[in-house]
Amino acid sequence: MNRPSHCIEELTELLSESSIVHGDKLDRVTSYWDSTPAVAVALVMPRSSEEVGKVLQICSKYGQPVVTQGGMTNCVKSADPLPEEIILSTEKLNKIETIDTVGGTVTVEAGVLLQTLQETCVEEDMVFPLDLGARGSCTIGGNVSTNAGGINVLRYGMMRNLVLGMEVVLANGTVLSSMNQMLKNNTAYDLKQLFIGSEGTLGIVTRVVLRIFPKPQSCQTALLALDKFEDVVETLQKAQHQLGGTLSAFEVMWGNYVRGVTGEHGHTAPMSREYPFYVLVEAEGSDTTSDEERFQRLLESVYQSSVIADAVVPKSESERLSLWKIREDFESILEPEPFFLYDVSLPIIAMDDYVSGVETTLTSKWPECEVYVLGHIADGNVHFFVRPNTDADVGHVHEVCDEVLYQDLKNHHGSISAEHGIGMEKKPWLSESRSEAEINLMKAMKQTLDPTNLLNPGRVF
């Protein structure tokens, strides 16, 4: 029996013509990071949780593996399809169902774009605080499945902190609905936490209840230049003490990164490009006058103590956005390929030595290697863009970079993934951050919820 063929026949009977594509009609790239044409058995685009359940019932019947895709911006190949898999896209699960401004919740389907949700909440004078550079492409389901973080983790936490309820479809097609809308619900196991950050390996997220917050009435931003990492740490401590709960972002960019994304082929540099460190600090509050005074006192404090070497304070929203583009728009450092992207986390006090060690080791192996570093840092997160600039075999170079970035993390009590997940990319290194007992328990959970290994097989483990 030709299992894929029979499976597609039943899926075609189930779904409308516009909701299934197979054969030569599969016109889709592998991912945002890989523009090669995707190869898969078929692409299905269900329109409801119930339809997702019926799709998985059919796939379970034929032992047909499924990979779930949202915005296709995943950085660790969690959603890159394999030739023997069916792609289940959440793109047609794209409704914002309800917004409760009193209770502070919004109910959405998994395929809603992050930016669409943000803009819709603003129209109601509310905010959904999760924010990251891929906001225009990434989906809420993908954010849940990877436990996304982004620039506001310092104040609001990661996705795990923002999810109240969830509807998820299990591998056998069971629709598990727990659309809780309360902040406090202590009734036995909190099952949603099993699926947040599980990268689609335990179930397919279809609907979510999220926390939203009143829109801040004030916003203060500054770009600071600093000479030493110790000054970065001191500035963070001062900001946390003097700004209190209004501090929403503290983004650090190493000098090489700023020089790489500004200048002739990048963004306009708002100050000298020769400083070792740059910090983009932002605070949001409810009282414009007092918030501005508090922010100004912070800047005066760090300037008078000679912690900062220079500062730029935007005078308009367009100037503020231009500063954020330096942090978020890094296209100019992605060419020429290959480049390798890393996100790690470790204690702040260990970051300077760790980053310096990575840069020294990589440039000693390949003298033309370029290393660009930035991070949310207040939550321990550092991102690396590594472009080796060598003629050596790409696969070998990637393996060496992995070793340099990951092997020393355990000594610093760090993690190989701060927010991007494991996928297929980091799978060989999972034991650097998780014990054997932890991994065995994860595998037991996978076996319980997906005994025939149909959902995102080969990811994470």
mmCIF file of N, CA, C and O in Angstrom, residues 6 113 131 216 332:
data_model
loop_
_atom_site.group_PDB
_atom_site.id
_atom_site.type_symbol
_atom_site.label_atom_id
_atom_site.label_comp_id
_atom_site.label_asym_id
_atom_site.label_seq_id
_atom_site.Cartn_x
_atom_site.Cartn_y
_atom_site.Cartn_z
ATOM 1 N N HIS A 6 -2.486 7.190 -0.239
ATOM 2 C CA HIS A 6 -3.791 6.984 0.390
ATOM 3 C C HIS A 6 -4.093 8.072 1.415
ATOM 4 O O HIS A 6 -5.243 8.508 1.556
ATOM 5 N N LEU A 113 -0.421 36.806 13.071
ATOM 6 C CA LEU A 113 0.912 37.398 13.113
ATOM 7 C C LEU A 113 1.075 38.229 14.379
ATOM 8 O O LEU A 113 0.145 38.909 14.818
ATOM 9 N N ASP A 131 7.669 41.196 21.971
ATOM 10 C CA ASP A 131 8.124 41.939 20.799
ATOM 11 C C ASP A 131 9.487 41.434 20.361
ATOM 12 O O ASP A 131 10.388 41.262 21.182
ATOM 13 N N PRO A 216 1.102 51.882 27.747
ATOM 14 C CA PRO A 216 1.851 52.916 28.473
ATOM 15 C C PRO A 216 1.576 54.304 27.886
ATOM 16 O O PRO A 216 1.389 54.450 26.677
ATOM 17 N N SER A 332 22.517 43.904 6.644
ATOM 18 C CA SER A 332 23.804 44.231 6.029
ATOM 19 C C SER A 332 24.937 43.321 6.493
ATOM 20 O O SER A 332 25.977 43.251 5.827
#
